[in-house]
mmCIF file of C-alpha atoms in Angstrom:
data_model
loop_
_atom_site.group_PDB
_atom_site.id
_atom_site.type_symbol
_atom_site.label_atom_id
_atom_site.label_comp_id
_atom_site.label_asym_id
_atom_site.label_seq_id
_atom_site.Cartn_x
_atom_site.Cartn_y
_atom_site.Cartn_z
ATOM 1 C CA MET A 1 93.126 119.361 142.963
ATOM 2 C CA ALA A 2 93.223 122.283 146.116
ATOM 3 C CA LYS A 3 94.193 120.805 149.838
ATOM 4 C CA LEU A 4 90.459 121.014 151.582
ATOM 5 C CA PRO A 5 90.810 123.521 154.936
ATOM 6 C CA PHE A 6 89.925 120.336 157.064
ATOM 7 C CA THR A 7 90.255 116.413 156.902
ATOM 8 C CA THR A 8 87.995 113.636 157.063
ATOM 9 C CA LYS A 9 88.698 113.344 160.829
ATOM 10 C CA HIS A 10 87.388 117.035 161.333
ATOM 11 C CA LEU A 11 84.469 116.250 159.337
ATOM 12 C CA PHE A 12 83.034 112.915 160.906
ATOM 13 C CA PHE A 13 84.281 114.013 164.439
ATOM 14 C CA ASN A 14 83.685 117.688 164.760
ATOM 15 C CA PRO A 15 79.905 118.246 165.866
ATOM 16 C CA PRO A 16 79.412 122.149 164.404
ATOM 17 C CA ILE A 17 80.372 120.771 160.781
ATOM 18 C CA ILE A 18 77.669 117.871 160.987
ATOM 19 C CA LYS A 19 75.257 119.950 162.226
ATOM 20 C CA THR A 20 76.022 122.575 159.631
ATOM 21 C CA LEU A 21 76.065 119.559 157.007
ATOM 22 C CA THR A 22 72.666 118.149 158.660
ATOM 23 C CA ARG A 23 70.999 121.635 158.234
ATOM 24 C CA PHE A 24 72.391 122.151 154.627
ATOM 25 C CA THR A 25 70.694 118.296 153.956
ATOM 26 C CA THR A 26 67.622 119.245 155.567
ATOM 27 C CA THR A 27 66.953 122.585 153.668
ATOM 28 C CA MET A 28 67.927 120.645 150.280
ATOM 29 C CA SER A 29 65.190 117.816 150.847
ATOM 30 C CA ALA A 30 62.633 120.574 152.261
ATOM 31 C CA THR A 31 62.778 122.557 148.643
ATOM 32 C CA LYS A 32 61.752 119.589 146.759
ATOM 33 C CA PRO A 33 57.970 120.481 145.813
ATOM 34 C CA HIS A 34 55.436 117.676 146.222
ATOM 35 C CA SER A 35 53.970 116.135 143.160
ATOM 36 C CA SER A 36 50.434 117.863 144.019
ATOM 37 C CA LEU A 37 52.012 121.467 143.522
ATOM 38 C CA GLU A 38 52.676 122.491 139.669
ATOM 39 C CA LEU A 39 56.008 124.805 139.697
ATOM 40 C CA SER A 40 57.555 125.935 137.009
ATOM 41 C CA GLY A 41 59.441 129.163 135.511
ATOM 42 C CA GLY A 42 62.842 130.644 134.181
ATOM 43 C CA GLY A 43 63.822 131.497 137.764
ATOM 44 C CA LEU A 44 62.783 128.359 139.940
ATOM 45 C CA ASP A 45 66.017 126.712 140.787
ATOM 46 C CA SER A 46 67.128 130.908 142.307
ATOM 47 C CA PHE A 47 63.756 130.888 144.078
ATOM 48 C CA LEU A 48 62.924 127.254 145.359
ATOM 49 C CA PRO A 49 65.452 126.983 148.416
ATOM 50 C CA ALA A 50 62.906 130.190 149.541
ATOM 51 C CA PHE A 51 60.174 127.705 150.427
ATOM 52 C CA THR A 52 59.779 125.817 153.667
ATOM 53 C CA THR A 53 56.200 124.298 153.022
ATOM 54 C CA LEU A 54 56.402 123.201 149.058
ATOM 55 C CA ASN A 55 57.392 119.743 150.100
ATOM 56 C CA GLN A 56 53.775 119.448 151.619
ATOM 57 C CA PRO A 57 50.962 118.054 149.465
ATOM 58 C CA TYR A 58 48.398 120.907 149.039
ATOM 59 C CA GLN A 59 45.086 119.480 150.961
ATOM 60 C CA ALA A 60 42.054 121.472 150.229
ATOM 61 C CA TYR A 61 39.849 121.585 153.397
ATOM 62 C CA PRO A 62 37.446 118.959 153.273
ATOM 63 C CA ILE A 63 33.904 119.615 151.384
ATOM 64 C CA VAL A 64 34.736 123.221 151.391
ATOM 65 C CA GLY A 65 37.624 122.663 148.768
ATOM 66 C CA SER A 66 35.669 120.070 146.879
ATOM 67 C CA ASN A 67 34.300 122.590 144.565
ATOM 68 C CA THR A 68 35.523 125.581 143.237
ATOM 69 C CA HIS A 69 32.304 127.615 143.677
ATOM 70 C CA LEU A 70 32.050 126.141 147.136
ATOM 71 C CA GLU A 71 35.103 127.182 148.206
ATOM 72 C CA THR A 72 35.425 130.765 146.249
ATOM 73 C CA ILE A 73 32.052 131.826 148.408
ATOM 74 C CA PHE A 74 32.686 130.216 151.616
ATOM 75 C CA ALA A 75 36.123 132.451 151.950
ATOM 76 C CA TYR A 76 34.398 135.496 150.621
ATOM 77 C CA TYR A 77 31.523 134.890 153.386
ATOM 78 C CA PHE A 78 32.978 133.193 156.422
ATOM 79 C CA ARG A 79 36.961 133.576 156.384
ATOM 80 C CA SER A 80 37.674 135.496 159.688
ATOM 81 C CA ASN A 81 38.425 139.114 159.366
ATOM 82 C CA PRO A 82 40.858 140.238 161.545
ATOM 83 C CA ASP A 83 40.763 143.476 163.081
ATOM 84 C CA VAL A 84 43.502 146.266 162.045
ATOM 85 C CA ARG A 85 43.516 150.137 162.704
ATOM 86 C CA PHE A 86 44.294 152.022 160.358
ATOM 87 C CA ARG A 87 45.657 155.755 159.505
ATOM 88 C CA ARG A 88 44.493 156.849 156.299
ATOM 89 C CA GLN A 89 46.472 158.626 154.089
ATOM 90 C CA CYS A 90 45.088 160.289 150.911
ATOM 91 C CA LEU A 91 47.266 160.688 148.074
ATOM 92 C CA ARG A 92 46.435 163.243 145.349
ATOM 93 C CA THR A 93 48.223 162.442 142.066
ATOM 94 C CA LYS A 94 49.472 164.676 139.064
ATOM 95 C CA ASP A 95 46.191 164.608 137.298
ATOM 96 C CA ASN A 96 44.371 165.895 140.242
ATOM 97 C CA GLY A 97 42.755 162.431 141.641
ATOM 98 C CA THR A 98 42.719 160.214 144.715
ATOM 99 C CA VAL A 99 44.469 157.409 146.153
ATOM 100 C CA SER A 100 43.793 155.901 149.824
ATOM 101 C CA LEU A 101 47.033 154.212 151.694
ATOM 102 C CA ASP A 102 45.873 153.017 154.807
ATOM 103 C CA TRP A 103 48.832 152.279 157.139
ATOM 104 C CA ILE A 104 49.038 150.550 160.468
ATOM 105 C CA VAL A 105 48.522 152.453 163.488
ATOM 106 C CA GLY A 106 52.003 152.923 165.573
ATOM 107 C CA ASP A 107 54.195 151.553 162.710
ATOM 108 C CA ASP A 108 55.755 154.862 162.614
ATOM 109 C CA ARG A 109 56.955 154.598 166.462
ATOM 110 C CA ASN A 110 57.472 150.607 166.339
ATOM 111 C CA LEU A 111 59.456 149.833 163.307
ATOM 112 C CA SER A 112 63.107 150.855 161.716
ATOM 113 C CA PRO A 113 62.946 153.395 158.770
ATOM 114 C CA LYS A 114 64.800 150.475 157.047
ATOM 115 C CA SER A 115 61.971 148.108 157.603
ATOM 116 C CA PRO A 116 60.901 146.688 154.422
ATOM 117 C CA VAL A 117 58.048 147.810 152.861
ATOM 118 C CA LEU A 118 55.036 145.608 151.247
ATOM 119 C CA ILE A 119 52.196 147.522 149.466
ATOM 120 C CA LEU A 120 49.231 145.216 148.972
ATOM 121 C CA LEU A 121 46.809 145.985 145.804
ATOM 122 C CA PRO A 122 43.220 144.434 146.782
ATOM 123 C CA GLY A 123 41.440 143.079 143.300
ATOM 124 C CA LEU A 124 38.630 144.490 141.597
ATOM 125 C CA THR A 125 36.348 147.117 143.462
ATOM 126 C CA GLY A 126 38.364 145.386 146.836
ATOM 127 C CA GLY A 127 40.256 147.537 149.468
ATOM 128 C CA SER A 128 41.916 146.903 152.683
ATOM 129 C CA GLY A 129 38.305 145.790 154.673
ATOM 130 C CA ASP A 130 38.837 142.531 153.066
ATOM 131 C CA SER A 131 39.676 139.688 154.624
ATOM 132 C CA TYR A 132 42.682 138.158 152.250
ATOM 133 C CA VAL A 133 44.262 141.499 152.644
ATOM 134 C CA ARG A 134 44.007 141.852 156.161
ATOM 135 C CA HIS A 135 45.082 138.092 157.007
ATOM 136 C CA MET A 136 48.135 138.676 154.817
ATOM 137 C CA LEU A 137 48.833 142.154 156.344
ATOM 138 C CA LEU A 138 49.186 140.696 159.652
ATOM 139 C CA ARG A 139 51.331 137.896 158.610
ATOM 140 C CA ALA A 140 53.786 140.620 156.891
ATOM 141 C CA ARG A 141 53.673 142.796 160.253
ATOM 142 C CA LYS A 142 54.569 139.936 162.781
ATOM 143 C CA LYS A 143 57.514 139.320 160.542
ATOM 144 C CA GLY A 144 58.613 143.013 160.923
ATOM 145 C CA TRP A 145 57.099 144.536 157.825
ATOM 146 C CA ARG A 146 55.903 147.826 157.073
ATOM 147 C CA VAL A 147 52.740 147.425 155.303
ATOM 148 C CA VAL A 148 50.245 149.649 153.650
ATOM 149 C CA VAL A 149 47.324 148.809 151.323
ATOM 150 C CA PHE A 150 46.983 150.657 148.434
ATOM 151 C CA ASN A 151 43.096 151.059 147.691
ATOM 152 C CA SER A 152 42.138 152.442 143.819
ATOM 153 C CA ARG A 153 40.266 155.371 143.351
ATOM 154 C CA GLY A 154 37.122 154.865 144.963
ATOM 155 C CA CYS A 155 37.453 151.621 146.800
ATOM 156 C CA GLY A 156 37.774 150.776 150.169
ATOM 157 C CA HIS A 157 35.503 154.077 150.594
ATOM 158 C CA GLY A 158 38.016 156.547 149.167
ATOM 159 C CA PRO A 159 37.366 159.247 147.389
ATOM 160 C CA VAL A 160 36.974 160.097 143.698
ATOM 161 C CA THR A 161 37.840 163.686 142.822
ATOM 162 C CA THR A 162 38.147 163.370 138.853
ATOM 163 C CA PRO A 163 35.941 161.895 136.364
ATOM 164 C CA GLN A 164 38.469 158.864 136.295
ATOM 165 C CA PHE A 165 38.586 155.478 137.841
ATOM 166 C CA TYR A 166 41.216 153.087 137.482
ATOM 167 C CA SER A 167 41.910 150.118 134.982
ATOM 168 C CA ALA A 168 43.943 146.899 134.313
ATOM 169 C CA SER A 169 46.355 148.946 132.757
ATOM 170 C CA PHE A 170 46.607 152.146 134.119
ATOM 171 C CA LEU A 171 49.810 152.451 135.913
ATOM 172 C CA GLY A 172 50.192 155.966 136.822
ATOM 173 C CA ASP A 173 48.478 155.360 139.872
ATOM 174 C CA ILE A 174 50.920 152.577 141.178
ATOM 175 C CA SER A 175 53.688 154.501 139.807
ATOM 176 C CA GLU A 176 53.242 157.550 142.079
ATOM 177 C CA VAL A 177 52.460 155.140 144.893
ATOM 178 C CA VAL A 178 56.015 153.465 144.771
ATOM 179 C CA GLU A 179 57.556 156.465 144.228
ATOM 180 C CA HIS A 180 56.181 158.250 147.059
ATOM 181 C CA VAL A 181 56.685 155.488 149.089
ATOM 182 C CA SER A 182 60.038 154.895 148.303
ATOM 183 C CA SER A 183 60.472 159.008 149.001
ATOM 184 C CA ARG A 184 58.955 158.208 152.409
ATOM 185 C CA TYR A 185 60.890 155.391 153.301
ATOM 186 C CA PRO A 186 64.491 155.561 151.349
ATOM 187 C CA ASP A 187 66.734 153.261 153.251
ATOM 188 C CA ALA A 188 64.073 150.402 153.008
ATOM 189 C CA ASN A 189 63.150 147.620 149.834
ATOM 190 C CA LEU A 190 59.850 147.975 148.620
ATOM 191 C CA TYR A 191 58.050 144.877 147.430
ATOM 192 C CA ALA A 192 54.333 144.383 146.542
ATOM 193 C CA ALA A 193 51.442 141.772 146.186
ATOM 194 C CA GLY A 194 48.694 141.931 144.422
ATOM 195 C CA TRP A 195 45.512 139.638 143.784
ATOM 196 C CA SER A 196 43.470 139.545 140.868
ATOM 197 C CA LEU A 197 43.005 142.747 138.879
ATOM 198 C CA GLY A 198 45.733 143.750 141.780
ATOM 199 C CA GLY A 199 47.892 141.108 140.264
ATOM 200 C CA ASN A 200 47.402 142.085 136.573
ATOM 201 C CA ILE A 201 48.220 145.789 137.301
ATOM 202 C CA ILE A 202 51.549 144.728 139.323
ATOM 203 C CA VAL A 203 53.024 142.504 136.500
ATOM 204 C CA ASN A 204 52.325 145.306 133.834
ATOM 205 C CA TYR A 205 53.905 147.868 136.104
ATOM 206 C CA LEU A 206 56.773 145.420 137.308
ATOM 207 C CA ALA A 207 56.931 145.431 132.917
ATOM 208 C CA GLN A 208 56.607 148.877 132.078
ATOM 209 C CA GLU A 209 60.063 150.081 134.353
ATOM 210 C CA SER A 210 62.042 146.822 133.868
ATOM 211 C CA GLU A 211 65.156 147.075 134.734
ATOM 212 C CA ASN A 212 64.869 150.652 136.585
ATOM 213 C CA CYS A 213 61.654 149.046 138.535
ATOM 214 C CA ARG A 214 62.061 150.494 142.224
ATOM 215 C CA LEU A 215 60.507 147.210 143.643
ATOM 216 C CA SER A 216 62.744 144.911 144.947
ATOM 217 C CA GLY A 217 60.273 141.653 143.989
ATOM 218 C CA ALA A 218 56.354 141.276 144.071
ATOM 219 C CA VAL A 219 54.008 138.400 144.178
ATOM 220 C CA SER A 220 50.668 138.176 141.816
ATOM 221 C CA LEU A 221 48.366 135.696 142.909
ATOM 222 C CA CYS A 222 45.042 134.576 141.003
ATOM 223 C CA ASN A 223 45.829 136.701 138.083
ATOM 224 C CA PRO A 224 43.792 136.880 135.354
ATOM 225 C CA PHE A 225 46.535 137.392 132.930
ATOM 226 C CA ASN A 226 44.742 137.197 129.546
ATOM 227 C CA LEU A 227 41.690 139.285 130.190
ATOM 228 C CA VAL A 228 40.065 138.076 126.586
ATOM 229 C CA TYR A 229 39.824 134.829 128.199
ATOM 230 C CA ALA A 230 38.789 135.521 131.351
ATOM 231 C CA ASN A 231 35.756 137.950 130.382
ATOM 232 C CA GLU A 232 34.988 134.857 128.180
ATOM 233 C CA ASP A 233 34.889 132.397 131.000
ATOM 234 C CA LEU A 234 33.090 135.158 133.143
ATOM 235 C CA ARG A 235 30.049 134.959 131.051
ATOM 236 C CA LYS A 236 29.552 131.342 131.140
ATOM 237 C CA GLY A 237 27.714 128.975 133.646
ATOM 238 C CA PHE A 238 27.600 129.468 137.592
ATOM 239 C CA ASN A 239 30.631 132.428 136.787
ATOM 240 C CA ILE A 240 27.985 134.850 135.767
ATOM 241 C CA VAL A 241 27.041 135.263 139.445
ATOM 242 C CA TYR A 242 30.507 136.364 139.809
ATOM 243 C CA ASP A 243 30.276 138.644 137.005
ATOM 244 C CA LYS A 244 26.734 140.216 138.528
ATOM 245 C CA ALA A 245 28.508 140.688 142.227
ATOM 246 C CA LEU A 246 31.259 142.652 140.760
ATOM 247 C CA ALA A 247 29.003 144.514 138.334
ATOM 248 C CA SER A 248 27.007 145.664 141.644
ATOM 249 C CA SER A 249 30.004 146.858 142.938
ATOM 250 C CA LEU A 250 31.210 149.138 140.241
ATOM 251 C CA ARG A 251 27.535 150.447 139.956
ATOM 252 C CA ARG A 252 27.727 151.259 143.473
ATOM 253 C CA ILE A 253 30.988 153.067 143.539
ATOM 254 C CA PHE A 254 29.769 154.903 140.328
ATOM 255 C CA LYS A 255 26.315 156.037 141.416
ATOM 256 C CA LYS A 256 28.646 157.674 144.511
ATOM 257 C CA HIS A 257 30.052 159.809 142.588
ATOM 258 C CA ALA A 258 28.396 160.017 139.545
ATOM 259 C CA PRO A 259 27.790 163.626 139.387
ATOM 260 C CA LEU A 260 31.961 164.081 138.648
ATOM 261 C CA PHE A 261 30.651 162.444 135.371
ATOM 262 C CA GLU A 262 27.656 164.149 134.224
ATOM 263 C CA GLU A 263 29.816 166.847 132.218
ATOM 264 C CA MET A 264 31.363 163.890 130.527
ATOM 265 C CA SER A 265 28.064 162.558 129.200
ATOM 266 C CA ASP A 266 29.034 163.451 125.325
ATOM 267 C CA GLU A 267 32.034 161.234 126.187
ATOM 268 C CA TYR A 268 30.701 158.123 128.304
ATOM 269 C CA ASN A 269 27.587 156.275 128.216
ATOM 270 C CA ILE A 270 26.566 157.801 132.113
ATOM 271 C CA PRO A 271 23.564 155.315 132.204
ATOM 272 C CA ALA A 272 24.697 151.927 130.838
ATOM 273 C CA ALA A 273 27.652 152.400 133.467
ATOM 274 C CA ALA A 274 25.211 153.354 135.788
ATOM 275 C CA ASN A 275 22.844 150.172 134.858
ATOM 276 C CA CYS A 276 25.678 147.626 134.041
ATOM 277 C CA LYS A 277 24.823 144.263 134.348
ATOM 278 C CA SER A 278 28.335 142.640 133.805
ATOM 279 C CA ILE A 279 31.748 143.945 134.246
ATOM 280 C CA ARG A 280 31.932 143.857 130.504
ATOM 281 C CA GLU A 281 29.022 146.322 130.089
ATOM 282 C CA PHE A 282 30.606 148.768 132.539
ATOM 283 C CA ASP A 283 34.084 148.708 130.675
ATOM 284 C CA GLU A 284 32.650 148.769 127.386
ATOM 285 C CA ALA A 285 30.426 152.440 129.130
ATOM 286 C CA LEU A 286 33.115 153.940 131.152
ATOM 287 C CA THR A 287 36.672 152.553 131.501
ATOM 288 C CA SER A 288 37.858 151.662 127.643
ATOM 289 C CA VAL A 289 36.381 155.102 126.682
ATOM 290 C CA SER A 290 38.175 156.887 129.591
ATOM 291 C CA PHE A 291 41.497 155.579 128.933
ATOM 292 C CA GLY A 292 41.585 155.833 125.246
ATOM 293 C CA PHE A 293 40.496 152.298 123.924
ATOM 294 C CA LYS A 294 39.204 151.959 120.291
ATOM 295 C CA SER A 295 36.589 149.316 122.023
ATOM 296 C CA VAL A 296 36.472 147.089 124.981
ATOM 297 C CA ASP A 297 37.535 144.389 123.559
ATOM 298 C CA ASP A 298 41.019 146.231 122.599
ATOM 299 C CA TYR A 299 41.039 147.341 126.520
ATOM 300 C CA TYR A 300 41.231 143.883 127.528
ATOM 301 C CA SER A 301 43.537 142.944 124.705
ATOM 302 C CA LYS A 302 46.086 145.184 125.312
ATOM 303 C CA SER A 303 45.581 145.362 129.324
ATOM 304 C CA SER A 304 46.123 141.843 129.306
ATOM 305 C CA SER A 305 49.608 141.770 131.773
ATOM 306 C CA SER A 306 50.051 137.899 129.720
ATOM 307 C CA ASN A 307 51.561 140.048 126.988
ATOM 308 C CA SER A 308 54.261 141.521 129.105
ATOM 309 C CA ILE A 309 55.561 139.152 131.395
ATOM 310 C CA GLN A 310 58.208 138.589 129.669
ATOM 311 C CA HIS A 311 59.763 142.242 130.345
ATOM 312 C CA VAL A 312 59.564 141.731 133.785
ATOM 313 C CA CYS A 313 63.204 142.388 135.111
ATOM 314 C CA LYS A 314 62.351 142.175 139.106
ATOM 315 C CA PRO A 315 61.916 138.856 140.932
ATOM 316 C CA LEU A 316 58.317 137.914 140.629
ATOM 317 C CA LEU A 317 56.463 134.814 142.343
ATOM 318 C CA CYS A 318 53.038 134.074 140.423
ATOM 319 C CA ILE A 319 50.284 131.712 142.368
ATOM 320 C CA GLN A 320 47.157 130.307 140.741
ATOM 321 C CA ALA A 321 44.810 128.124 141.272
ATOM 322 C CA GLU A 322 43.778 125.046 138.324
ATOM 323 C CA ASN A 323 40.080 125.570 138.823
ATOM 324 C CA ASP A 324 40.103 129.540 139.550
ATOM 325 C CA PRO A 325 36.393 130.503 137.790
ATOM 326 C CA ILE A 326 37.492 133.837 137.630
ATOM 327 C CA ALA A 327 41.322 133.630 136.561
ATOM 328 C CA PRO A 328 40.970 130.755 134.079
ATOM 329 C CA ALA A 329 43.949 128.298 133.997
ATOM 330 C CA ARG A 330 43.872 128.446 130.559
ATOM 331 C CA ALA A 331 45.151 132.411 130.431
ATOM 332 C CA ILE A 332 48.294 131.496 132.070
ATOM 333 C CA PRO A 333 51.587 132.625 129.960
ATOM 334 C CA ARG A 334 53.720 129.606 131.164
ATOM 335 C CA GLU A 335 55.905 129.558 127.846
ATOM 336 C CA ALA A 336 56.630 133.195 128.947
ATOM 337 C CA ILE A 337 56.837 132.810 132.311
ATOM 338 C CA ASN A 338 59.328 129.474 131.610
ATOM 339 C CA ALA A 339 61.621 132.292 129.714
ATOM 340 C CA ASN A 340 61.966 134.512 132.077
ATOM 341 C CA SER A 341 64.516 133.549 134.633
ATOM 342 C CA ASN A 342 62.837 136.418 136.929
ATOM 343 C CA CYS A 343 59.612 134.275 137.746
ATOM 344 C CA MET A 344 58.119 131.825 139.261
ATOM 345 C CA LEU A 345 55.014 130.121 139.446
ATOM 346 C CA ILE A 346 53.046 127.757 141.644
ATOM 347 C CA VAL A 347 49.443 126.232 140.581
ATOM 348 C CA THR A 348 47.555 124.642 143.280
ATOM 349 C CA PRO A 349 45.119 121.993 142.131
ATOM 350 C CA GLU A 350 42.699 123.451 143.723
ATOM 351 C CA GLY A 351 41.680 127.102 145.293
ATOM 352 C CA GLY A 352 38.614 128.782 143.723
ATOM 353 C CA HIS A 353 39.119 132.597 143.473
ATOM 354 C CA LEU A 354 40.778 134.207 146.360
ATOM 355 C CA GLY A 355 40.329 131.237 148.262
ATOM 356 C CA TRP A 356 42.784 128.680 148.741
ATOM 357 C CA VAL A 357 41.184 127.098 151.995
ATOM 358 C CA ALA A 358 43.601 124.788 152.685
ATOM 359 C CA GLY A 359 47.372 124.535 155.506
ATOM 360 C CA ASP A 360 47.081 124.841 159.096
ATOM 361 C CA ASP A 361 44.605 127.898 159.319
ATOM 362 C CA ALA A 362 41.876 126.503 157.368
ATOM 363 C CA PRO A 363 38.980 127.346 157.062
ATOM 364 C CA PHE A 364 38.291 130.028 158.666
ATOM 365 C CA GLY A 365 42.354 131.512 158.820
ATOM 366 C CA CYS A 366 44.258 132.730 156.374
ATOM 367 C CA PRO A 367 44.610 131.390 153.026
ATOM 368 C CA TRP A 368 46.940 128.745 152.097
ATOM 369 C CA THR A 369 49.433 131.064 150.251
ATOM 370 C CA ASP A 370 50.026 133.634 153.036
ATOM 371 C CA PRO A 371 53.219 131.441 154.311
ATOM 372 C CA VAL A 372 54.079 130.842 151.075
ATOM 373 C CA VAL A 373 54.152 134.753 149.811
ATOM 374 C CA MET A 374 55.959 135.513 153.125
ATOM 375 C CA ASP A 375 58.568 132.939 152.521
ATOM 376 C CA PHE A 376 59.089 134.115 148.684
ATOM 377 C CA LEU A 377 59.697 137.625 150.553
ATOM 378 C CA GLU A 378 61.833 137.146 153.255
ATOM 379 C CA TYR A 379 64.280 135.222 151.328
ATOM 380 C CA LEU A 380 64.316 138.089 148.689
ATOM 381 C CA GLU A 381 64.841 140.576 151.636
ATOM 382 C CA LYS A 382 67.489 138.459 153.425
ATOM 383 C CA THR A 383 69.029 138.530 149.626
ATOM 384 C CA LYS A 384 68.992 141.748 149.027
ATOM 385 C CA SER A 385 70.143 143.178 152.385
ATOM 386 C CA ASN A 386 73.146 140.586 152.125
ATOM 387 C CA SER A 387 74.008 142.048 148.801
ATOM 388 C CA PHE A 388 74.890 145.241 150.599
ATOM 389 C CA LEU A 389 77.228 143.761 153.091
ATOM 390 C CA LYS A 390 81.034 144.722 152.682
ATOM 391 C CA PRO A 391 83.043 141.781 151.473
ATOM 392 C CA ASP A 392 84.791 140.844 155.150
ATOM 393 C CA GLU A 393 80.934 141.220 156.661
ATOM 394 C CA LYS A 394 80.157 138.376 154.569
ATOM 395 C CA THR A 395 83.459 136.515 155.265
ATOM 396 C CA HIS A 396 82.764 137.205 159.119
ATOM 397 C CA THR A 397 78.800 135.743 159.057
ATOM 398 C CA LEU A 398 80.403 132.986 156.794
ATOM 399 C CA GLN A 399 82.924 131.964 159.670
ATOM 400 C CA ALA A 400 80.382 132.163 161.960
ATOM 401 C CA THR A 401 77.803 129.671 160.275
ATOM 402 C CA VAL A 402 81.001 127.081 160.066
ATOM 403 C CA ASN A 403 82.646 127.486 163.397
#
């Protein structure tokens, strides 16, 4: 047996060592998840040390969190919407389309070129004006991160310059955005977080890029995963209210740019898209056709990130709510997540869709998920940064901790 570098006398009577061991023991106990949360995934053991709050019970805010629809609607209408000054950059894509990137004013002066960059992808028809996006943005910014919101074509009051919007599986735009941000900040590590449809796009993108992905990690929240299941559930009961509301947003964006599609009337069902009463009707009339799918069901089946998550090769945290009315729990690809050592899944008992009205900032502040997301991303960034240290620098860091 190798001789230890210290004796029992050093262990029990050396305050610095005792403090170090105490901190280590506290960290280990703090990472034990509370039973109210479902944690799983092939990367669970690797990523669990990142989190500082998962040992606490998930407690939905009284009354608001008692019903999935109440929580979803409350968060949409009553969550505070922080004031943020953006500088918009319109990025022209290779097919002559346009996506809008919203950067925080002043970050070029205030942040180092090496500061980690977080790309945010809102949900269907969402943008930088949404409260859940802005809360996440500000939390990351306070930690010294550079943040940019990726508004898809026509979203966030952005322009549409071609007769094509976006889809759950079209990865051309996100690929160009990541490439652009990477070239702009070549010395920074890149990360992404997406909600709902944005989460589905991120997972598909990670899978497509595999080991060559420029992102150092990502987070997917309230991802519908299986679009066939999600569409089925969206047409049942009270969920029809959400379906109609989202269809209304799609109609509004489409009508604003309808002249671009007039010459394509032989290919697209323009009247059906302009008057759609559901997401399915819009996707059947426009989305599935413009992206070359045989039918709307073919589009949903082949665009589901539940099919691709097995190919993800970069750290990925997925956060879902068991009672999500739009991203149903039955669509979560638990087996694939458990089989992938790069993935971790957190499922909360409540939360609704884009709700998560719980935690210290409830009911009007940021979602419960925000500090969890930052714990994960900061852990990845520290791990990534440490991996680039020279061997002697790592040794010095260890000695400083012990001494």
